[in-house]
Short mmCIF file of C-alpha atoms in Angstrom, two decimals:
data_model
loop_
_atom_site.label_atom_id
_atom_site.label_comp_id
_atom_site.label_asym_id
_atom_site.label_seq_id
_atom_site.Cartn_x
_atom_site.Cartn_y
_atom_site.Cartn_z
CA UNK T 1 -35.36 68.46 -17.66
CA UNK T 2 -35.06 68.16 -21.21
CA UNK T 3 -33.50 65.63 -23.33
CA UNK T 4 -34.07 65.68 -27.07
CA UNK T 5 -33.56 63.07 -29.87
CA UNK T 6 -34.48 62.82 -33.17
CA UNK T 7 -36.45 60.02 -35.38
CA UNK T 8 -35.17 59.20 -38.83
CA UNK T 9 -38.90 59.25 -39.68
CA UNK T 10 -39.67 62.49 -38.85
CA UNK T 11 -42.13 61.30 -36.43
CA UNK T 12 -41.27 61.87 -32.18
CA UNK T 13 -43.09 61.99 -29.62
CA UNK T 14 -42.25 63.25 -25.98
CA UNK T 15 -43.03 61.12 -22.89
CA UNK T 16 -44.07 63.78 -20.29
CA UNK T 17 -44.19 62.25 -16.46
CA UNK T 18 -41.16 58.73 -16.57
CA UNK T 19 -38.19 58.99 -14.91
CA UNK T 20 -36.66 60.25 -11.41
CA UNK T 21 -37.85 63.63 -11.09
CA UNK T 22 -36.28 66.17 -8.74
CA UNK T 23 -38.55 68.63 -6.55
CA UNK T 24 -41.50 66.60 -7.41
CA UNK T 25 -41.35 68.14 -11.04
CA UNK T 26 -41.58 65.07 -13.55
CA UNK T 27 -38.42 64.43 -16.08
CA UNK T 28 -39.76 65.45 -19.55
CA UNK T 29 -38.11 63.56 -22.63
CA UNK T 30 -38.84 65.39 -25.48
CA UNK T 31 -39.24 64.68 -29.42
CA UNK T 32 -39.73 66.64 -32.73
CA UNK T 33 -43.13 66.31 -34.53
CA UNK T 34 -42.07 67.66 -37.91
CA UNK T 35 -44.79 67.66 -41.28
CA UNK T 36 -43.83 68.38 -44.33
CA UNK T 37 -47.07 70.52 -45.22
CA UNK T 38 -48.81 73.34 -43.56
CA UNK T 39 -47.77 74.34 -40.21
CA UNK T 40 -50.44 72.95 -37.64
CA UNK T 41 -50.39 76.61 -35.72
CA UNK T 42 -52.48 77.98 -38.73
CA UNK T 43 -55.30 75.29 -37.89
CA UNK T 44 -56.61 77.68 -35.10
CA UNK T 45 -60.35 77.70 -34.80
CA UNK T 46 -61.94 79.93 -31.91
CA UNK T 47 -65.66 79.06 -30.82
CA UNK T 48 -66.20 82.52 -32.36
CA UNK T 49 -65.76 81.20 -35.25
CA UNK T 50 -68.47 78.01 -35.36
CA UNK T 51 -71.79 78.78 -35.06
CA UNK T 52 -73.70 80.27 -32.62
CA UNK T 53 -77.04 81.35 -32.50
CA UNK T 54 -76.87 85.65 -31.98
CA UNK T 55 -79.42 85.31 -29.14
CA UNK T 56 -77.87 82.15 -27.29
CA UNK T 57 -78.13 82.13 -23.49
CA UNK T 58 -75.54 83.20 -20.94
CA UNK T 59 -72.98 80.83 -20.31
CA UNK T 60 -71.51 80.89 -16.99
CA UNK T 61 -68.78 78.38 -17.43
CA UNK T 62 -68.35 74.66 -17.44
CA UNK T 63 -67.62 72.02 -15.10
CA UNK T 64 -65.07 68.81 -16.45
CA UNK T 65 -64.85 66.37 -15.17
CA UNK T 66 -60.80 65.31 -15.01
CA UNK T 67 -59.91 61.69 -16.21
CA UNK T 68 -62.42 61.38 -18.96
CA UNK T 69 -61.41 62.21 -22.78
CA UNK T 70 -64.23 63.45 -23.98
CA UNK T 71 -67.19 61.87 -22.65
CA UNK T 72 -67.95 59.09 -20.07
CA UNK T 73 -67.16 55.60 -20.61
CA UNK T 74 -70.66 54.61 -21.57
CA UNK T 75 -71.47 57.95 -22.91
CA UNK T 76 -73.17 61.07 -21.31
CA UNK T 77 -76.66 60.40 -20.37
CA UNK T 78 -78.91 63.52 -18.94
CA UNK T 79 -77.47 64.83 -15.48
CA UNK T 80 -74.71 62.53 -15.37
CA UNK T 81 -71.50 63.59 -17.64
CA UNK T 82 -68.21 64.39 -18.43
CA UNK T 83 -69.33 68.04 -18.75
CA UNK T 84 -71.58 70.53 -17.82
CA UNK T 85 -72.23 73.53 -19.28
CA UNK T 86 -74.25 76.58 -16.26
CA UNK T 87 -76.24 78.16 -18.34
CA UNK T 88 -78.07 81.89 -16.90
CA UNK T 89 -82.11 80.49 -15.72
CA UNK T 90 -85.16 81.75 -17.04
CA UNK T 91 -85.70 82.52 -13.37
CA UNK T 92 -83.85 83.14 -10.21
CA UNK T 93 -83.05 80.38 -8.17
CA UNK T 94 -80.22 81.52 -5.31
CA UNK T 95 -80.21 81.83 -1.96
CA UNK T 96 -78.58 83.80 1.23
CA UNK T 97 -78.94 83.56 4.50
CA UNK T 98 -81.55 84.92 6.60
CA UNK T 99 -82.66 84.58 9.69
CA UNK T 100 -80.38 82.56 12.79
CA UNK T 101 -82.58 80.58 15.12
CA UNK T 102 -81.35 79.60 18.31
CA UNK T 103 -81.84 75.57 20.08
CA UNK T 104 -85.18 73.90 18.87
CA UNK T 105 -87.55 76.80 18.88
CA UNK T 106 -91.04 76.46 16.72
CA UNK T 107 -89.69 78.73 14.25
CA UNK T 108 -86.31 76.43 13.71
CA UNK T 109 -88.57 73.21 13.16
CA UNK T 110 -90.66 75.20 10.99
CA UNK T 111 -87.85 76.14 9.02
CA UNK T 112 -86.38 72.35 9.19
CA UNK T 113 -89.71 70.89 8.25
CA UNK T 114 -90.90 73.95 5.76
CA UNK T 115 -89.83 72.21 2.18
CA UNK T 116 -90.31 75.78 0.30
CA UNK T 117 -88.02 76.95 2.78
CA UNK T 118 -83.70 76.54 2.57
CA UNK T 119 -82.22 76.31 5.35
CA UNK T 120 -78.89 75.26 7.20
CA UNK T 121 -78.92 72.77 10.53
CA UNK T 122 -75.79 73.05 12.84
CA UNK T 123 -75.95 70.09 15.41
CA UNK T 124 -74.07 71.29 18.34
CA UNK T 125 -75.61 68.44 20.98
CA UNK T 126 -78.29 66.47 21.20
CA UNK T 127 -80.02 69.29 22.80
CA UNK T 128 -78.86 72.22 20.65
CA UNK T 129 -79.17 72.89 17.41
CA UNK T 130 -78.44 76.41 15.44
CA UNK T 131 -80.93 77.07 12.13
CA UNK T 132 -79.85 79.51 9.54
CA UNK T 133 -83.13 80.25 7.15
CA UNK T 134 -82.05 81.06 3.54
CA UNK T 135 -84.38 83.21 1.72
CA UNK T 136 -83.95 83.94 -2.28
CA UNK T 137 -81.92 85.78 -3.82
CA UNK T 138 -83.12 87.44 -7.07
CA UNK T 139 -79.73 87.95 -8.52
CA UNK T 140 -78.21 85.29 -8.63
CA UNK T 141 -78.44 81.37 -9.82
CA UNK T 142 -77.70 78.07 -7.49
CA UNK T 143 -76.34 74.95 -9.19
CA UNK T 144 -75.53 72.04 -6.77
CA UNK T 145 -73.27 69.11 -7.77
CA UNK T 146 -73.37 65.40 -5.90
CA UNK T 147 -73.22 62.32 -6.18
CA UNK T 148 -77.12 61.95 -5.21
CA UNK T 149 -79.52 61.54 -8.50
CA UNK T 150 -82.34 63.00 -6.93
CA UNK T 151 -83.88 66.56 -8.42
CA UNK T 152 -81.82 68.88 -6.52
CA UNK T 153 -78.47 67.81 -7.86
CA UNK T 154 -78.08 69.58 -11.23
CA UNK T 155 -75.17 67.43 -11.87
CA UNK T 156 -74.50 64.20 -10.82
CA UNK T 157 -70.58 63.34 -10.16
CA UNK T 158 -69.30 59.43 -8.89
CA UNK T 159 -65.97 58.55 -8.16
CA UNK T 160 -63.37 58.47 -10.68
CA UNK T 161 -61.67 54.99 -11.39
CA UNK T 162 -58.29 55.60 -13.41
CA UNK T 163 -58.68 54.38 -16.64
CA UNK T 164 -62.09 53.02 -16.41
CA UNK T 165 -63.17 51.19 -19.61
CA UNK T 166 -67.35 51.29 -18.50
CA UNK T 167 -69.60 52.81 -15.97
CA UNK T 168 -69.45 49.56 -13.73
CA UNK T 169 -66.28 50.00 -12.88
CA UNK T 170 -67.01 53.35 -10.83
CA UNK T 171 -70.38 51.71 -9.77
CA UNK T 172 -68.15 48.45 -7.94
CA UNK T 173 -66.40 51.58 -5.90
CA UNK T 174 -67.15 52.66 -2.21
CA UNK T 175 -68.31 56.46 -2.85
CA UNK T 176 -66.21 58.82 -0.92
CA UNK T 177 -68.47 61.59 -2.43
CA UNK T 178 -71.28 63.28 -0.71
CA UNK T 179 -74.46 62.99 -1.97
CA UNK T 180 -75.03 66.25 -1.65
CA UNK T 181 -70.72 67.45 -2.08
CA UNK T 182 -71.29 71.88 -3.02
CA UNK T 183 -72.60 74.24 -4.70
CA UNK T 184 -72.33 76.95 -7.27
CA UNK T 185 -74.06 80.39 -6.59
CA UNK T 186 -73.69 82.44 -10.15
CA UNK T 187 -74.58 86.43 -9.96
CA UNK T 188 -76.40 86.86 -12.73
CA UNK T 189 -75.37 90.22 -14.07
CA UNK T 190 -72.01 91.16 -15.21
CA UNK T 191 -69.25 89.87 -14.57
CA UNK T 192 -71.40 86.46 -14.02
CA UNK T 193 -68.86 86.13 -11.13
CA UNK T 194 -68.95 82.30 -9.46
CA UNK T 195 -68.63 81.08 -6.06
CA UNK T 196 -68.50 78.07 -4.23
CA UNK T 197 -69.85 77.07 -1.58
CA UNK T 198 -69.44 73.71 0.88
CA UNK T 199 -72.69 71.30 0.72
CA UNK T 200 -75.74 71.17 -1.30
CA UNK T 201 -79.59 71.45 -0.66
CA UNK T 202 -81.82 68.12 -0.48
CA UNK T 203 -85.03 67.55 -1.69
CA UNK T 204 -86.28 68.88 1.51
CA UNK T 205 -83.92 72.06 0.80
CA UNK T 206 -81.99 71.35 4.36
CA UNK T 207 -78.61 70.93 5.09
CA UNK T 208 -77.79 68.89 7.91
CA UNK T 209 -74.51 69.33 9.63
CA UNK T 210 -74.71 66.37 12.22
CA UNK T 211 -72.43 66.49 15.56
CA UNK T 212 -69.49 65.00 14.38
CA UNK T 213 -68.99 67.49 11.48
CA UNK T 214 -66.66 70.03 12.06
CA UNK T 215 -68.87 73.43 12.93
CA UNK T 216 -68.10 76.69 14.91
CA UNK T 217 -69.19 80.35 15.43
CA UNK T 218 -67.78 83.11 13.68
CA UNK T 219 -66.34 86.26 15.09
CA UNK T 220 -69.37 87.67 14.20
CA UNK T 221 -72.29 85.55 15.58
CA UNK T 222 -72.26 83.52 12.25
CA UNK T 223 -72.58 79.41 12.05
CA UNK T 224 -69.94 77.83 9.97
CA UNK T 225 -68.82 74.16 8.66
CA UNK T 226 -66.78 72.17 7.18
CA UNK T 227 -68.36 68.21 5.65
CA UNK T 228 -67.26 65.32 5.89
CA UNK T 229 -64.84 65.04 3.82
CA UNK T 230 -64.60 68.55 2.50
CA UNK T 231 -64.57 70.32 -0.56
CA UNK T 232 -61.14 71.68 -1.61
CA UNK T 233 -60.54 74.41 -4.53
CA UNK T 234 -57.10 75.49 -6.23
CA UNK T 235 -56.67 78.47 -8.26
CA UNK T 236 -53.76 78.48 -10.80
CA UNK T 237 -51.60 81.37 -10.87
CA UNK T 238 -51.41 83.59 -14.07
CA UNK T 239 -54.98 81.86 -15.14
CA UNK T 240 -55.51 78.93 -16.89
CA UNK T 241 -53.05 79.76 -20.08
CA UNK T 242 -49.74 79.11 -21.14
CA UNK T 243 -47.99 80.28 -18.27
CA UNK T 244 -49.97 79.17 -15.53
CA UNK T 245 -48.61 77.40 -12.56
CA UNK T 246 -50.44 75.88 -9.66
CA UNK T 247 -51.53 77.71 -7.16
CA UNK T 248 -52.11 76.43 -3.03
CA UNK T 249 -54.69 73.71 -2.16
CA UNK T 250 -57.49 75.22 0.12
CA UNK T 251 -60.81 74.00 2.09
CA UNK T 252 -64.18 75.68 1.47
CA UNK T 253 -66.66 75.91 3.95
CA UNK T 254 -70.05 75.86 3.73
CA UNK T 255 -70.21 79.64 4.40
CA UNK T 256 -67.63 79.80 1.61
CA UNK T 257 -65.01 80.90 3.87
CA UNK T 258 -61.61 79.67 2.74
CA UNK T 259 -59.11 77.30 4.63
CA UNK T 260 -56.16 75.38 4.60
CA UNK T 261 -55.64 71.50 4.79
CA UNK T 262 -57.18 69.67 7.24
CA UNK T 263 -54.27 67.26 8.79
CA UNK T 264 -56.00 64.59 6.87
CA UNK T 265 -59.32 64.89 4.82
CA UNK T 266 -62.61 63.84 7.66
CA UNK T 267 -60.22 65.75 10.51
CA UNK T 268 -62.48 66.89 13.40
CA UNK T 269 -59.70 69.68 13.54
CA UNK T 270 -60.48 72.46 10.81
CA UNK T 271 -57.17 73.93 9.34
CA UNK T 272 -56.31 78.00 9.49
CA UNK T 273 -58.35 80.34 8.01
CA UNK T 274 -57.46 82.16 4.88
CA UNK T 275 -58.85 85.77 4.96
CA UNK T 276 -57.56 87.31 1.88
CA UNK T 277 -58.38 84.26 -0.64
CA UNK T 278 -61.83 84.10 -1.52
CA UNK T 279 -64.17 81.31 -2.90
CA UNK T 280 -64.88 83.25 -6.33
CA UNK T 281 -64.22 80.84 -9.52
CA UNK T 282 -61.64 81.88 -11.99
CA UNK T 283 -60.35 80.22 -15.27
CA UNK T 284 -58.80 77.14 -14.72
CA UNK T 285 -59.21 76.26 -10.68
CA UNK T 286 -59.78 72.78 -9.93
CA UNK T 287 -62.84 71.40 -7.84
CA UNK T 288 -61.95 67.99 -5.20
CA UNK T 289 -64.80 66.46 -3.94
CA UNK T 290 -62.64 63.16 -2.20
CA UNK T 291 -63.33 60.86 -5.11
CA UNK T 292 -63.29 63.44 -8.43
CA UNK T 293 -61.88 66.29 -9.20
CA UNK T 294 -63.84 68.87 -11.29
CA UNK T 295 -62.02 71.78 -13.77
CA UNK T 296 -64.16 75.00 -13.71
CA UNK T 297 -63.66 76.91 -17.25
CA UNK T 298 -65.46 80.37 -17.37
CA UNK T 299 -67.16 81.01 -20.93
CA UNK T 300 -64.61 83.89 -21.87
CA UNK T 301 -61.40 81.13 -21.00
CA UNK T 302 -63.43 78.63 -23.19
CA UNK T 303 -63.57 81.22 -25.64
CA UNK T 304 -59.47 81.40 -26.07
CA UNK T 305 -59.43 77.80 -25.68
CA UNK T 306 -59.20 75.28 -28.58
CA UNK T 307 -62.16 73.45 -29.77
CA UNK T 308 -62.98 69.63 -31.16
CA UNK T 309 -63.10 71.48 -34.59
CA UNK T 310 -59.44 72.39 -33.56
CA UNK T 311 -58.50 68.67 -32.84
CA UNK T 312 -59.79 67.09 -35.45
CA UNK T 313 -57.89 69.21 -37.56
CA UNK T 314 -54.60 68.40 -35.65
CA UNK T 315 -55.08 64.81 -36.07
CA UNK T 316 -55.87 65.61 -39.74
CA UNK T 317 -52.76 67.14 -40.02
CA UNK T 318 -50.50 64.49 -38.24
CA UNK T 319 -52.16 62.14 -39.89
CA UNK T 320 -51.85 63.90 -43.83
CA UNK T 321 -47.79 63.71 -42.86
CA UNK T 322 -48.29 59.53 -43.40
CA UNK T 323 -45.95 59.00 -40.63
CA UNK T 324 -43.94 55.01 -41.10
CA UNK T 325 -43.28 52.12 -38.35
CA UNK T 326 -39.33 51.76 -39.26
CA UNK T 327 -40.12 48.05 -38.40
CA UNK T 328 -43.17 47.22 -40.52
CA UNK T 329 -43.20 50.78 -43.14
CA UNK T 330 -46.40 50.97 -42.50
CA UNK T 331 -48.53 54.36 -42.33
CA UNK T 332 -49.65 55.21 -38.75
CA UNK T 333 -52.71 57.13 -37.94
CA UNK T 334 -54.88 58.39 -34.97
CA UNK T 335 -57.86 56.90 -35.08
CA UNK T 336 -61.21 59.26 -35.37
CA UNK T 337 -62.52 60.79 -32.31
CA UNK T 338 -65.42 58.70 -32.42
CA UNK T 339 -63.51 55.51 -31.49
CA UNK T 340 -60.96 57.47 -29.24
CA UNK T 341 -60.95 54.71 -27.00
CA UNK T 342 -60.20 51.10 -29.25
CA UNK T 343 -56.68 50.44 -30.61
CA UNK T 344 -57.39 50.74 -34.54
CA UNK T 345 -54.54 48.63 -36.45
CA UNK T 346 -52.62 51.54 -37.82
CA UNK T 347 -52.51 52.97 -34.22
CA UNK T 348 -49.09 54.68 -33.35
CA UNK T 349 -47.09 52.92 -30.43
CA UNK T 350 -44.87 54.57 -27.93
CA UNK T 351 -41.73 53.48 -26.33
CA UNK T 352 -42.18 55.54 -23.14
CA UNK T 353 -37.83 55.02 -22.13
CA UNK T 354 -37.07 57.00 -25.53
CA UNK T 355 -40.79 58.31 -26.73
CA UNK T 356 -39.91 56.36 -30.17
CA UNK T 357 -43.09 55.95 -32.20
CA UNK T 358 -43.90 52.76 -33.90
CA UNK T 359 -46.80 50.68 -35.45
CA UNK T 360 -47.91 47.86 -33.12
CA UNK T 361 -45.04 45.06 -34.13
CA UNK T 362 -43.95 41.88 -31.65
CA UNK T 363 -39.55 43.52 -32.67
CA UNK T 364 -37.91 43.08 -29.18
CA UNK T 365 -40.88 41.17 -26.74
CA UNK T 366 -38.62 38.26 -24.96
CA UNK T 367 -40.74 36.01 -22.45
CA UNK T 368 -38.66 36.78 -19.65
CA UNK T 369 -39.94 40.21 -20.01
CA UNK T 370 -43.71 38.17 -19.37
CA UNK T 371 -44.66 40.84 -22.09
CA UNK T 372 -44.32 44.56 -20.02
CA UNK T 373 -41.61 45.46 -21.17
CA UNK T 374 -40.05 45.72 -24.95
CA UNK T 375 -37.14 46.75 -26.53
CA UNK T 376 -36.82 49.91 -29.21
CA UNK T 377 -35.69 48.62 -32.28
CA UNK T 378 -34.18 52.22 -32.54
CA UNK T 379 -32.04 52.60 -29.38
CA UNK T 380 -32.42 49.32 -27.54
CA UNK T 381 -33.52 50.97 -24.60
CA UNK T 382 -36.06 48.74 -22.45
CA UNK T 383 -39.12 49.42 -20.94
CA UNK T 384 -43.47 49.90 -21.86
CA UNK T 385 -44.55 50.22 -24.77
CA UNK T 386 -48.60 51.58 -25.02
CA UNK T 387 -50.94 52.90 -27.78
CA UNK T 388 -50.87 56.26 -27.93
CA UNK T 389 -54.24 58.54 -27.71
CA UNK T 390 -55.37 61.81 -28.72
CA UNK T 391 -56.49 63.77 -26.04
CA UNK T 392 -59.79 64.74 -27.07
CA UNK T 393 -60.98 67.16 -24.30
CA UNK T 394 -60.31 70.30 -25.52
CA UNK T 395 -61.24 72.06 -22.37
CA UNK T 396 -57.99 70.45 -20.63
CA UNK T 397 -56.11 72.41 -23.27
CA UNK T 398 -54.24 75.75 -21.63
CA UNK T 399 -52.79 76.31 -25.22
CA UNK T 400 -53.72 75.72 -28.99
CA UNK T 401 -50.37 73.65 -30.00
CA UNK T 402 -49.95 70.80 -31.97
CA UNK T 403 -49.97 67.20 -29.80
CA UNK T 404 -45.80 66.36 -29.56
CA UNK T 405 -46.27 64.98 -26.17
CA UNK T 406 -47.19 62.39 -23.98
CA UNK T 407 -48.15 61.27 -20.66
CA UNK T 408 -46.49 58.37 -19.24
CA UNK T 409 -47.63 55.53 -18.71
CA UNK T 410 -50.97 56.11 -20.34
CA UNK T 411 -50.36 57.84 -23.75
CA UNK T 412 -52.82 60.39 -23.84
CA UNK T 413 -50.62 62.77 -26.38
CA UNK T 414 -51.67 66.90 -26.77
CA UNK T 415 -49.60 70.26 -26.98
CA UNK T 416 -46.32 70.44 -25.17
CA UNK T 417 -47.69 73.43 -23.13
CA UNK T 418 -50.72 71.62 -21.96
CA UNK T 419 -48.39 68.12 -20.33
CA UNK T 420 -46.13 70.57 -18.94
CA UNK T 421 -48.94 72.58 -17.46
CA UNK T 422 -50.51 69.40 -16.02
CA UNK T 423 -47.92 67.15 -14.76
CA UNK T 424 -46.92 69.94 -11.76
CA UNK T 425 -50.68 70.30 -10.73
CA UNK T 426 -50.35 67.86 -7.28
CA UNK T 427 -53.85 66.56 -7.51
CA UNK T 428 -55.70 64.82 -4.38
CA UNK T 429 -55.11 60.80 -3.67
CA UNK T 430 -57.45 59.91 -1.08
CA UNK T 431 -57.99 61.40 2.32
CA UNK T 432 -54.19 62.47 2.88
CA UNK T 433 -51.98 62.45 -0.43
CA UNK T 434 -51.26 64.22 -3.67
CA UNK T 435 -50.26 63.15 -7.09
CA UNK T 436 -49.81 63.74 -10.79
CA UNK T 437 -52.15 62.57 -13.14
CA UNK T 438 -53.11 62.75 -16.63
CA UNK T 439 -56.59 64.68 -17.12
CA UNK T 440 -57.69 62.22 -19.87
CA UNK T 441 -58.00 59.29 -17.82
CA UNK T 442 -56.65 59.99 -14.27
CA UNK T 443 -53.74 58.21 -13.96
CA UNK T 444 -51.15 58.81 -11.99
CA UNK T 445 -48.17 59.83 -13.92
CA UNK T 446 -44.68 57.35 -13.68
CA UNK T 447 -42.20 58.62 -12.01
CA UNK T 448 -44.25 61.45 -9.74
#
């Protein structure tokens, strides 16, 4: 549903994800954002227009953690960051399944103990274990993601806490992310296809699926299984574009097969196998690790995505229009992207129920409301009053449109089509629920 209104000062904003929703689609409250100067649509910057070395290494794609607005709260450090680029390695490190050993034979014991031999161990019972040896694959590169800080993990991911302001907020939560959560295998030759598999190899180059883990023998006699909390993947329909629509969440097995979801995240019974779908990642694929959700962007997809320079140009153009607060008549301005988490005295604030934008003031702040709700001086509607924040993670944008819309209740601002897309994406929450959330802070959208 769309509702339209105008603000005399010319600075109006849509608030997305607030109010009653119909068929799980949030209500959109749309405001026109007008400027007297040149159109923002002309300020498009593509990565090709930026300075890139001619002999740059081949990039397979990037993983971006949902819930962070361009960086971790205390900054990106080492392998722990909000965004991880996968480049072609100098030397291939991929592996592929080879010999299968049944029971505790000497060969199986050797495979498990040999730190130079990758293997997956399936414990069927105390008396029987199936070990699948993996051999080197010179045509692929392997990247591993998980909570562990051990050397086999390329990208360290911890639980995302909505609106967290420091890394200590996430460390206080008992993690549900596996230490060795998943691995991505990328083909070293065009078209550089990337595929995802549940579980990652540990420091001994082994993956162990214990007695309680869901596991089975496939129709061709091979072993397969699921991790405790599972690795879920959702591929968007129509790619990651202005016309994108949410796909269906599936679970990926240790061998990369695709299944419907289990009744609960850690249920023993696997879902039904989906034979017409694959574990191949595409631009915009979402990967959920039960505690953190990652967005996969291909190198080609990123070439069509707004850059940080583009977002900075949009910010400057908004501020150049010199929008004013209708109460204090002071000029409003988004703070620099380096201060994206600090409230500035010129920060624009929005009434979430109506979408009218003001500077911060105490008008309509009555004691009986406990400071939670405020009355808008423009239309007298009562509701939350929050600061607006520019969405600084360019990888979340599906288009290069101007930042005319905001998520409710967090106040993150981005383009209309970007807010519309993320508002209809059901993100896994806990062990068996889903809800839409702001990609910049992971706050659940109001009315969802």
